Every structure is written in structure tokens, then in C-alpha cells.
Amino acid sequence: MIELKEIEGKYFDLMAEEMTIKEFENWVYQSKRLEEELNKDEYIDLISINYNSKSAKDEISKFLKKIDKGRFETVQLLNLLDSIIEGDEREEQALMKMYDFCRAGYDFLGLLGYEHGSNAVHSSDCYISCPSAKELAEEVKNWILNKQIVLTGELDTMARTDKWHFIDNRSEQ
């Protein structure tokens, strides 16, 4: 399974507003692993950020530009797919996110996003767990793990759209 470095995970928690700047700052000062993940100059730069300034989030973003967003997107998508496969308490939310991902350019999600995800979005009051969604999620997960689908984490600038770019290595069947 693909894993994020601790700093990558914390950064994306911050960007997704699952963590406050204050919590991020506390983590920076308390983390022992952080010094191992960064070189000395990077570590000093990170602890030197003024986390109380209004531009703290931007400063953190500039510092962490080199994080592989494609890897983050991959981990995030795999976690959502696991929720659908396992039918856990986040399954409905994960299906809704599949719909969002389809609309954002990940059209390889096909029926999982446009049908099952759309149903979860538009009729969540009568949502029920769907076995075929599980099968589709397993198929998509296999594509990702086998590198048949590679998420880049970048917008498709060649198509001049605001759609997310991915590499499709699946052979036509």
C-alpha cells in the first residue's frame, strides 16, 4: 500500500482543514520523525515559520511545494475505495466523493462515480449499501495498485480544462 510521509499527511490534513494551523505548529515542534524526514536546513525553515501570521498557511504551502500531490491523491482515493469495499460508516460519503472526483476529471471511476456516487449525493435519505459498488471499487483499486491508472495530482493543462489529469495505462479490452 502507498503511504505518505508523516509531514505529507499532516500537510494535507491542514489543507483539507482537518487540522488547524495551531495543531500543525504543535505537531511540528513535537514530532521526532520530522527531523528524520527533512534535512537540517528544511527543518530550520519549517520551525522558523511564523504560525501566528495570516499568511502562515501560504508560507507552509510554499515550503512544502515539493510534496507529490499525485501520491496524496492516490492514498486518498485508495482510502475512499476501501470504505466502499468494506461497507464501513464512511461508505456513503466515499461514494459522494467518487461523484465529485468524476466531475473533476477522474472519468475512469465511471459507474462508481456517476451512478452510485450520484445516487448517494442526490438521494442520501434513501441510500443503501450497494454490492455492485463494492465490485467496481475493487476493480478501480486494482487498476491503481497495478499502475494501470496513475494519478498525477495535476490539472490537465493540455486540454485547457480544470479537470484533474491521470495516466491511463489500461489496455483496450
mmCIF file with all atom_site columns, C-alpha atoms in Angstrom:
data_model
loop_
_atom_site.group_PDB
_atom_site.id
_atom_site.type_symbol
_atom_site.label_atom_id
_atom_site.label_alt_id
_atom_site.label_comp_id
_atom_site.label_asym_id
_atom_site.label_entity_id
_atom_site.label_seq_id
_atom_site.pdbx_PDB_ins_code
_atom_site.Cartn_x
_atom_site.Cartn_y
_atom_site.Cartn_z
_atom_site.occupancy
_atom_site.B_iso_or_equiv
_atom_site.pdbx_formal_charge
_atom_site.auth_seq_id
_atom_site.auth_comp_id
_atom_site.auth_asym_id
_atom_site.auth_atom_id
_atom_site.pdbx_PDB_model_num
ATOM 1   C CA . MET A 1 1   ? 0.000   0.000  0.000   1.00 0.00 ? 1   MET A CA 1
ATOM 2   C CA . ILE A 1 2   ? 1.184   3.535  -0.711  1.00 0.00 ? 2   ILE A CA 1
ATOM 3   C CA . GLU A 1 3   ? 1.931   5.565  2.387   1.00 0.00 ? 3   GLU A CA 1
ATOM 4   C CA . LEU A 1 4   ? 2.581   9.234  2.877   1.00 0.00 ? 4   LEU A CA 1
ATOM 5   C CA . LYS A 1 5   ? 5.462   10.539 4.905   1.00 0.00 ? 5   LYS A CA 1
ATOM 6   C CA . GLU A 1 6   ? 4.214   11.921 8.187   1.00 0.00 ? 6   GLU A CA 1
ATOM 7   C CA . ILE A 1 7   ? 4.795   15.517 7.087   1.00 0.00 ? 7   ILE A CA 1
ATOM 8   C CA . GLU A 1 8   ? 2.863   14.945 3.855   1.00 0.00 ? 8   GLU A CA 1
ATOM 9   C CA . GLY A 1 9   ? -0.108  13.553 5.744   1.00 0.00 ? 9   GLY A CA 1
ATOM 10  C CA . LYS A 1 10  ? -0.123  16.446 8.218   1.00 0.00 ? 10  LYS A CA 1
ATOM 11  C CA . TYR A 1 11  ? 0.198   18.997 5.428   1.00 0.00 ? 11  TYR A CA 1
ATOM 12  C CA . PHE A 1 12  ? -2.772  17.565 3.571   1.00 0.00 ? 12  PHE A CA 1
ATOM 13  C CA . ASP A 1 13  ? -4.782  17.398 6.809   1.00 0.00 ? 13  ASP A CA 1
ATOM 14  C CA . LEU A 1 14  ? -4.053  21.108 7.173   1.00 0.00 ? 14  LEU A CA 1
ATOM 15  C CA . MET A 1 15  ? -5.015  21.903 3.581   1.00 0.00 ? 15  MET A CA 1
ATOM 16  C CA . ALA A 1 16  ? -8.226  19.862 3.929   1.00 0.00 ? 16  ALA A CA 1
ATOM 17  C CA . GLU A 1 17  ? -8.966  21.800 7.132   1.00 0.00 ? 17  GLU A CA 1
ATOM 18  C CA . GLU A 1 18  ? -8.941  18.610 9.179   1.00 0.00 ? 18  GLU A CA 1
ATOM 19  C CA . MET A 1 19  ? -6.213  20.214 11.274  1.00 0.00 ? 19  MET A CA 1
ATOM 20  C CA . THR A 1 20  ? -5.764  23.817 12.406  1.00 0.00 ? 20  THR A CA 1
ATOM 21  C CA . ILE A 1 21  ? -2.595  25.818 11.891  1.00 0.00 ? 21  ILE A CA 1
ATOM 22  C CA . LYS A 1 22  ? -2.093  25.756 15.664  1.00 0.00 ? 22  LYS A CA 1
ATOM 23  C CA . GLU A 1 23  ? -2.354  21.931 15.688  1.00 0.00 ? 23  GLU A CA 1
ATOM 24  C CA . PHE A 1 24  ? 0.103   21.764 12.775  1.00 0.00 ? 24  PHE A CA 1
ATOM 25  C CA . GLU A 1 25  ? 2.507   24.073 14.603  1.00 0.00 ? 25  GLU A CA 1
ATOM 26  C CA . ASN A 1 26  ? 2.288   21.969 17.769  1.00 0.00 ? 26  ASN A CA 1
ATOM 27  C CA . TRP A 1 27  ? 2.944   18.842 15.739  1.00 0.00 ? 27  TRP A CA 1
ATOM 28  C CA . VAL A 1 28  ? 5.997   20.474 14.083  1.00 0.00 ? 28  VAL A CA 1
ATOM 29  C CA . TYR A 1 29  ? 7.549   21.240 17.462  1.00 0.00 ? 29  TYR A CA 1
ATOM 30  C CA . GLN A 1 30  ? 6.666   17.851 18.999  1.00 0.00 ? 30  GLN A CA 1
ATOM 31  C CA . SER A 1 31  ? 7.452   15.488 16.124  1.00 0.00 ? 31  SER A CA 1
ATOM 32  C CA . LYS A 1 32  ? 10.647  13.482 16.427  1.00 0.00 ? 32  LYS A CA 1
ATOM 33  C CA . ARG A 1 33  ? 10.259  11.930 12.969  1.00 0.00 ? 33  ARG A CA 1
ATOM 34  C CA . LEU A 1 34  ? 10.153  15.315 11.277  1.00 0.00 ? 34  LEU A CA 1
ATOM 35  C CA . GLU A 1 35  ? 13.872  15.855 11.783  1.00 0.00 ? 35  GLU A CA 1
ATOM 36  C CA . GLU A 1 36  ? 14.473  12.495 10.085  1.00 0.00 ? 36  GLU A CA 1
ATOM 37  C CA . GLU A 1 37  ? 12.241  13.292 7.093   1.00 0.00 ? 37  GLU A CA 1
ATOM 38  C CA . LEU A 1 38  ? 13.763  16.712 6.380   1.00 0.00 ? 38  LEU A CA 1
ATOM 39  C CA . ASN A 1 39  ? 17.320  17.877 6.002   1.00 0.00 ? 39  ASN A CA 1
ATOM 40  C CA . LYS A 1 40  ? 18.666  20.322 8.589   1.00 0.00 ? 40  LYS A CA 1
ATOM 41  C CA . ASP A 1 41  ? 18.004  23.486 6.540   1.00 0.00 ? 41  ASP A CA 1
ATOM 42  C CA . GLU A 1 42  ? 14.451  22.399 5.692   1.00 0.00 ? 42  GLU A CA 1
ATOM 43  C CA . TYR A 1 43  ? 13.746  21.633 9.322   1.00 0.00 ? 43  TYR A CA 1
ATOM 44  C CA . ILE A 1 44  ? 15.044  25.031 10.441  1.00 0.00 ? 44  ILE A CA 1
ATOM 45  C CA . ASP A 1 45  ? 12.954  26.750 7.743   1.00 0.00 ? 45  ASP A CA 1
ATOM 46  C CA . LEU A 1 46  ? 9.833   24.908 8.902   1.00 0.00 ? 46  LEU A CA 1
ATOM 47  C CA . ILE A 1 47  ? 10.259  25.717 12.582  1.00 0.00 ? 47  ILE A CA 1
ATOM 48  C CA . SER A 1 48  ? 11.047  29.346 11.671  1.00 0.00 ? 48  SER A CA 1
ATOM 49  C CA . ILE A 1 49  ? 7.638   29.969 10.083  1.00 0.00 ? 49  ILE A CA 1
ATOM 50  C CA . ASN A 1 50  ? 5.518   32.494 11.966  1.00 0.00 ? 50  ASN A CA 1
ATOM 51  C CA . TYR A 1 51  ? 2.476   30.294 12.545  1.00 0.00 ? 51  TYR A CA 1
ATOM 52  C CA . ASN A 1 52  ? 0.536   33.213 14.055  1.00 0.00 ? 52  ASN A CA 1
ATOM 53  C CA . SER A 1 53  ? 0.656   35.307 10.878  1.00 0.00 ? 53  SER A CA 1
ATOM 54  C CA . LYS A 1 54  ? -2.275  35.493 8.477   1.00 0.00 ? 54  LYS A CA 1
ATOM 55  C CA . SER A 1 55  ? -0.031  34.131 5.747   1.00 0.00 ? 55  SER A CA 1
ATOM 56  C CA . ALA A 1 56  ? 1.108   31.075 7.727   1.00 0.00 ? 56  ALA A CA 1
ATOM 57  C CA . LYS A 1 57  ? -0.834  28.635 5.532   1.00 0.00 ? 57  LYS A CA 1
ATOM 58  C CA . ASP A 1 58  ? 0.718   30.154 2.395   1.00 0.00 ? 58  ASP A CA 1
ATOM 59  C CA . GLU A 1 59  ? 4.201   30.001 3.929   1.00 0.00 ? 59  GLU A CA 1
ATOM 60  C CA . ILE A 1 60  ? 3.698   26.335 4.800   1.00 0.00 ? 60  ILE A CA 1
ATOM 61  C CA . SER A 1 61  ? 2.405   25.687 1.276   1.00 0.00 ? 61  SER A CA 1
ATOM 62  C CA . LYS A 1 62  ? 5.443   27.321 -0.322  1.00 0.00 ? 62  LYS A CA 1
ATOM 63  C CA . PHE A 1 63  ? 7.740   25.330 1.922   1.00 0.00 ? 63  PHE A CA 1
ATOM 64  C CA . LEU A 1 64  ? 6.063   22.027 1.087   1.00 0.00 ? 64  LEU A CA 1
ATOM 65  C CA . LYS A 1 65  ? 5.664   22.588 -2.681  1.00 0.00 ? 65  LYS A CA 1
ATOM 66  C CA . LYS A 1 66  ? 7.734   19.537 -3.428  1.00 0.00 ? 66  LYS A CA 1
ATOM 67  C CA . ILE A 1 67  ? 5.209   17.131 -1.934  1.00 0.00 ? 67  ILE A CA 1
ATOM 68  C CA . ASP A 1 68  ? 3.976   14.676 -4.525  1.00 0.00 ? 68  ASP A CA 1
ATOM 69  C CA . LYS A 1 69  ? 0.302   15.587 -4.873  1.00 0.00 ? 69  LYS A CA 1
ATOM 70  C CA . GLY A 1 70  ? -0.302  12.585 -7.110  1.00 0.00 ? 70  GLY A CA 1
ATOM 71  C CA . ARG A 1 71  ? 0.782   10.286 -4.323  1.00 0.00 ? 71  ARG A CA 1
ATOM 72  C CA . PHE A 1 72  ? -1.516  12.083 -1.902  1.00 0.00 ? 72  PHE A CA 1
ATOM 73  C CA . GLU A 1 73  ? -4.454  11.820 -4.325  1.00 0.00 ? 73  GLU A CA 1
ATOM 74  C CA . THR A 1 74  ? -3.703  8.115  -4.736  1.00 0.00 ? 74  THR A CA 1
ATOM 75  C CA . VAL A 1 75  ? -3.675  7.460  -0.986  1.00 0.00 ? 75  VAL A CA 1
ATOM 76  C CA . GLN A 1 76  ? -6.854  9.491  -0.524  1.00 0.00 ? 76  GLN A CA 1
ATOM 77  C CA . LEU A 1 77  ? -8.653  7.630  -3.324  1.00 0.00 ? 77  LEU A CA 1
ATOM 78  C CA . LEU A 1 78  ? -7.498  4.221  -2.049  1.00 0.00 ? 78  LEU A CA 1
ATOM 79  C CA . ASN A 1 79  ? -8.825  5.055  1.425   1.00 0.00 ? 79  ASN A CA 1
ATOM 80  C CA . LEU A 1 80  ? -12.197 6.013  -0.055  1.00 0.00 ? 80  LEU A CA 1
ATOM 81  C CA . LEU A 1 81  ? -12.285 2.845  -2.152  1.00 0.00 ? 81  LEU A CA 1
ATOM 82  C CA . ASP A 1 82  ? -11.541 0.789  0.969   1.00 0.00 ? 82  ASP A CA 1
ATOM 83  C CA . SER A 1 83  ? -14.529 2.405  2.709   1.00 0.00 ? 83  SER A CA 1
ATOM 84  C CA . ILE A 1 84  ? -16.762 1.314  -0.164  1.00 0.00 ? 84  ILE A CA 1
ATOM 85  C CA . ILE A 1 85  ? -15.267 -2.188 -0.303  1.00 0.00 ? 85  ILE A CA 1
ATOM 86  C CA . GLU A 1 86  ? -15.576 -2.675 3.456   1.00 0.00 ? 86  GLU A CA 1
ATOM 87  C CA . GLY A 1 87  ? -19.005 -1.035 3.626   1.00 0.00 ? 87  GLY A CA 1
ATOM 88  C CA . ASP A 1 88  ? -17.943 0.948  6.674   1.00 0.00 ? 88  ASP A CA 1
ATOM 89  C CA . GLU A 1 89  ? -19.619 4.015  8.169   1.00 0.00 ? 89  GLU A CA 1
ATOM 90  C CA . ARG A 1 90  ? -17.870 6.268  5.613   1.00 0.00 ? 90  ARG A CA 1
ATOM 91  C CA . GLU A 1 91  ? -19.150 4.343  2.585   1.00 0.00 ? 91  GLU A CA 1
ATOM 92  C CA . GLU A 1 92  ? -21.891 6.796  1.641   1.00 0.00 ? 92  GLU A CA 1
ATOM 93  C CA . GLN A 1 93  ? -19.538 9.765  1.998   1.00 0.00 ? 93  GLN A CA 1
ATOM 94  C CA . ALA A 1 94  ? -16.926 7.909  -0.073  1.00 0.00 ? 94  ALA A CA 1
ATOM 95  C CA . LEU A 1 95  ? -19.446 7.318  -2.867  1.00 0.00 ? 95  LEU A CA 1
ATOM 96  C CA . MET A 1 96  ? -20.339 11.003 -2.840  1.00 0.00 ? 96  MET A CA 1
ATOM 97  C CA . LYS A 1 97  ? -16.643 11.810 -3.167  1.00 0.00 ? 97  LYS A CA 1
ATOM 98  C CA . MET A 1 98  ? -16.405 9.415  -6.158  1.00 0.00 ? 98  MET A CA 1
ATOM 99  C CA . TYR A 1 99  ? -19.058 11.533 -7.866  1.00 0.00 ? 99  TYR A CA 1
ATOM 100 C CA . ASP A 1 100 ? -17.025 14.676 -7.122  1.00 0.00 ? 100 ASP A CA 1
ATOM 101 C CA . PHE A 1 101 ? -13.879 13.005 -8.467  1.00 0.00 ? 101 PHE A CA 1
ATOM 102 C CA . CYS A 1 102 ? -15.670 12.013 -11.691 1.00 0.00 ? 102 CYS A CA 1
ATOM 103 C CA . ARG A 1 103 ? -16.848 15.563 -12.209 1.00 0.00 ? 103 ARG A CA 1
ATOM 104 C CA . ALA A 1 104 ? -13.306 16.800 -11.518 1.00 0.00 ? 104 ALA A CA 1
ATOM 105 C CA . GLY A 1 105 ? -11.850 14.680 -14.338 1.00 0.00 ? 105 GLY A CA 1
ATOM 106 C CA . TYR A 1 106 ? -11.297 11.192 -12.963 1.00 0.00 ? 106 TYR A CA 1
ATOM 107 C CA . ASP A 1 107 ? -13.663 9.672  -15.506 1.00 0.00 ? 107 ASP A CA 1
ATOM 108 C CA . PHE A 1 108 ? -12.082 6.229  -15.054 1.00 0.00 ? 108 PHE A CA 1
ATOM 109 C CA . LEU A 1 109 ? -14.344 5.996  -11.984 1.00 0.00 ? 109 LEU A CA 1
ATOM 110 C CA . GLY A 1 110 ? -17.256 5.680  -14.430 1.00 0.00 ? 110 GLY A CA 1
ATOM 111 C CA . LEU A 1 111 ? -20.293 3.957  -12.944 1.00 0.00 ? 111 LEU A CA 1
ATOM 112 C CA . LEU A 1 112 ? -18.846 4.089  -9.445  1.00 0.00 ? 112 LEU A CA 1
ATOM 113 C CA . GLY A 1 113 ? -18.919 7.874  -9.514  1.00 0.00 ? 113 GLY A CA 1
ATOM 114 C CA . TYR A 1 114 ? -21.611 8.794  -11.978 1.00 0.00 ? 114 TYR A CA 1
ATOM 115 C CA . GLU A 1 115 ? -24.199 6.203  -10.963 1.00 0.00 ? 115 GLU A CA 1
ATOM 116 C CA . HIS A 1 116 ? -23.509 5.082  -7.403  1.00 0.00 ? 116 HIS A CA 1
ATOM 117 C CA . GLY A 1 117 ? -21.940 8.355  -6.295  1.00 0.00 ? 117 GLY A CA 1
ATOM 118 C CA . SER A 1 118 ? -24.661 10.423 -7.915  1.00 0.00 ? 118 SER A CA 1
ATOM 119 C CA . ASN A 1 119 ? -27.326 8.320  -6.211  1.00 0.00 ? 119 ASN A CA 1
ATOM 120 C CA . ALA A 1 120 ? -25.642 8.854  -2.848  1.00 0.00 ? 120 ALA A CA 1
ATOM 121 C CA . VAL A 1 121 ? -25.423 12.613 -3.491  1.00 0.00 ? 121 VAL A CA 1
ATOM 122 C CA . HIS A 1 122 ? -28.949 13.118 -4.776  1.00 0.00 ? 122 HIS A CA 1
ATOM 123 C CA . SER A 1 123 ? -30.890 10.666 -2.654  1.00 0.00 ? 123 SER A CA 1
ATOM 124 C CA . SER A 1 124 ? -28.904 10.194 0.534   1.00 0.00 ? 124 SER A CA 1
ATOM 125 C CA . ASP A 1 125 ? -32.105 9.858  2.544   1.00 0.00 ? 125 ASP A CA 1
ATOM 126 C CA . CYS A 1 126 ? -32.791 6.530  0.847   1.00 0.00 ? 126 CYS A CA 1
ATOM 127 C CA . TYR A 1 127 ? -29.184 5.430  0.421   1.00 0.00 ? 127 TYR A CA 1
ATOM 128 C CA . ILE A 1 128 ? -28.445 1.736  0.876   1.00 0.00 ? 128 ILE A CA 1
ATOM 129 C CA . SER A 1 129 ? -25.183 -0.167 0.626   1.00 0.00 ? 129 SER A CA 1
ATOM 130 C CA . CYS A 1 130 ? -24.678 -1.483 -2.891  1.00 0.00 ? 130 CYS A CA 1
ATOM 131 C CA . PRO A 1 131 ? -22.818 -4.722 -3.674  1.00 0.00 ? 131 PRO A CA 1
ATOM 132 C CA . SER A 1 132 ? -22.048 -3.688 -7.260  1.00 0.00 ? 132 SER A CA 1
ATOM 133 C CA . ALA A 1 133 ? -20.372 -0.512 -5.959  1.00 0.00 ? 133 ALA A CA 1
ATOM 134 C CA . LYS A 1 134 ? -18.089 -2.775 -3.928  1.00 0.00 ? 134 LYS A CA 1
ATOM 135 C CA . GLU A 1 135 ? -17.136 -4.756 -7.040  1.00 0.00 ? 135 GLU A CA 1
ATOM 136 C CA . LEU A 1 136 ? -16.456 -1.573 -9.011  1.00 0.00 ? 136 LEU A CA 1
ATOM 137 C CA . ALA A 1 137 ? -14.372 -0.169 -6.139  1.00 0.00 ? 137 ALA A CA 1
ATOM 138 C CA . GLU A 1 138 ? -12.287 -3.365 -6.070  1.00 0.00 ? 138 GLU A CA 1
ATOM 139 C CA . GLU A 1 139 ? -11.705 -3.080 -9.818  1.00 0.00 ? 139 GLU A CA 1
ATOM 140 C CA . VAL A 1 140 ? -10.613 0.573  -9.580  1.00 0.00 ? 140 VAL A CA 1
ATOM 141 C CA . LYS A 1 141 ? -8.382  -0.209 -6.592  1.00 0.00 ? 141 LYS A CA 1
ATOM 142 C CA . ASN A 1 142 ? -6.657  -2.945 -8.621  1.00 0.00 ? 142 ASN A CA 1
ATOM 143 C CA . TRP A 1 143 ? -6.091  -0.532 -11.518 1.00 0.00 ? 143 TRP A CA 1
ATOM 144 C CA . ILE A 1 144 ? -4.407  1.910  -9.147  1.00 0.00 ? 144 ILE A CA 1
ATOM 145 C CA . LEU A 1 145 ? -2.308  -0.659 -7.282  1.00 0.00 ? 145 LEU A CA 1
ATOM 146 C CA . ASN A 1 146 ? -1.196  -2.223 -10.582 1.00 0.00 ? 146 ASN A CA 1
ATOM 147 C CA . LYS A 1 147 ? -0.338  1.233  -12.018 1.00 0.00 ? 147 LYS A CA 1
ATOM 148 C CA . GLN A 1 148 ? -2.905  0.863  -14.784 1.00 0.00 ? 148 GLN A CA 1
ATOM 149 C CA . ILE A 1 149 ? -4.254  4.211  -13.543 1.00 0.00 ? 149 ILE A CA 1
ATOM 150 C CA . VAL A 1 150 ? -1.718  6.728  -12.220 1.00 0.00 ? 150 VAL A CA 1
ATOM 151 C CA . LEU A 1 151 ? -2.921  9.918  -10.556 1.00 0.00 ? 151 LEU A CA 1
ATOM 152 C CA . THR A 1 152 ? -0.623  12.876 -11.198 1.00 0.00 ? 152 THR A CA 1
ATOM 153 C CA . GLY A 1 153 ? -2.173  15.392 -8.809  1.00 0.00 ? 153 GLY A CA 1
ATOM 154 C CA . GLU A 1 154 ? -2.000  17.986 -11.581 1.00 0.00 ? 154 GLU A CA 1
ATOM 155 C CA . LEU A 1 155 ? -4.605  19.790 -13.616 1.00 0.00 ? 155 LEU A CA 1
ATOM 156 C CA . ASP A 1 156 ? -4.819  18.794 -17.273 1.00 0.00 ? 156 ASP A CA 1
ATOM 157 C CA . THR A 1 157 ? -3.331  21.972 -18.750 1.00 0.00 ? 157 THR A CA 1
ATOM 158 C CA . MET A 1 158 ? -3.022  20.472 -22.234 1.00 0.00 ? 158 MET A CA 1
ATOM 159 C CA . ALA A 1 159 ? -6.796  20.173 -22.516 1.00 0.00 ? 159 ALA A CA 1
ATOM 160 C CA . ARG A 1 160 ? -7.201  23.687 -21.071 1.00 0.00 ? 160 ARG A CA 1
ATOM 161 C CA . THR A 1 161 ? -9.743  22.484 -18.580 1.00 0.00 ? 161 THR A CA 1
ATOM 162 C CA . ASP A 1 162 ? -9.960  22.494 -14.826 1.00 0.00 ? 162 ASP A CA 1
ATOM 163 C CA . LYS A 1 163 ? -10.013 18.701 -14.840 1.00 0.00 ? 163 LYS A CA 1
ATOM 164 C CA . TRP A 1 164 ? -7.522  16.534 -12.950 1.00 0.00 ? 164 TRP A CA 1
ATOM 165 C CA . HIS A 1 165 ? -5.007  14.671 -15.070 1.00 0.00 ? 165 HIS A CA 1
ATOM 166 C CA . PHE A 1 166 ? -4.293  10.968 -14.757 1.00 0.00 ? 166 PHE A CA 1
ATOM 167 C CA . ILE A 1 167 ? -2.357  8.466  -16.818 1.00 0.00 ? 167 ILE A CA 1
ATOM 168 C CA . ASP A 1 168 ? -4.397  5.595  -18.183 1.00 0.00 ? 168 ASP A CA 1
ATOM 169 C CA . ASN A 1 169 ? -2.238  2.524  -18.825 1.00 0.00 ? 169 ASN A CA 1
ATOM 170 C CA . ARG A 1 170 ? -5.163  0.135  -19.210 1.00 0.00 ? 170 ARG A CA 1
ATOM 171 C CA . SER A 1 171 ? -5.180  -1.715 -22.494 1.00 0.00 ? 171 SER A CA 1
ATOM 172 C CA . GLU A 1 172 ? -8.362  -1.530 -24.505 1.00 0.00 ? 172 GLU A CA 1
ATOM 173 C CA . GLN A 1 173 ? -10.355 -4.685 -23.965 1.00 0.00 ? 173 GLN A CA 1
#
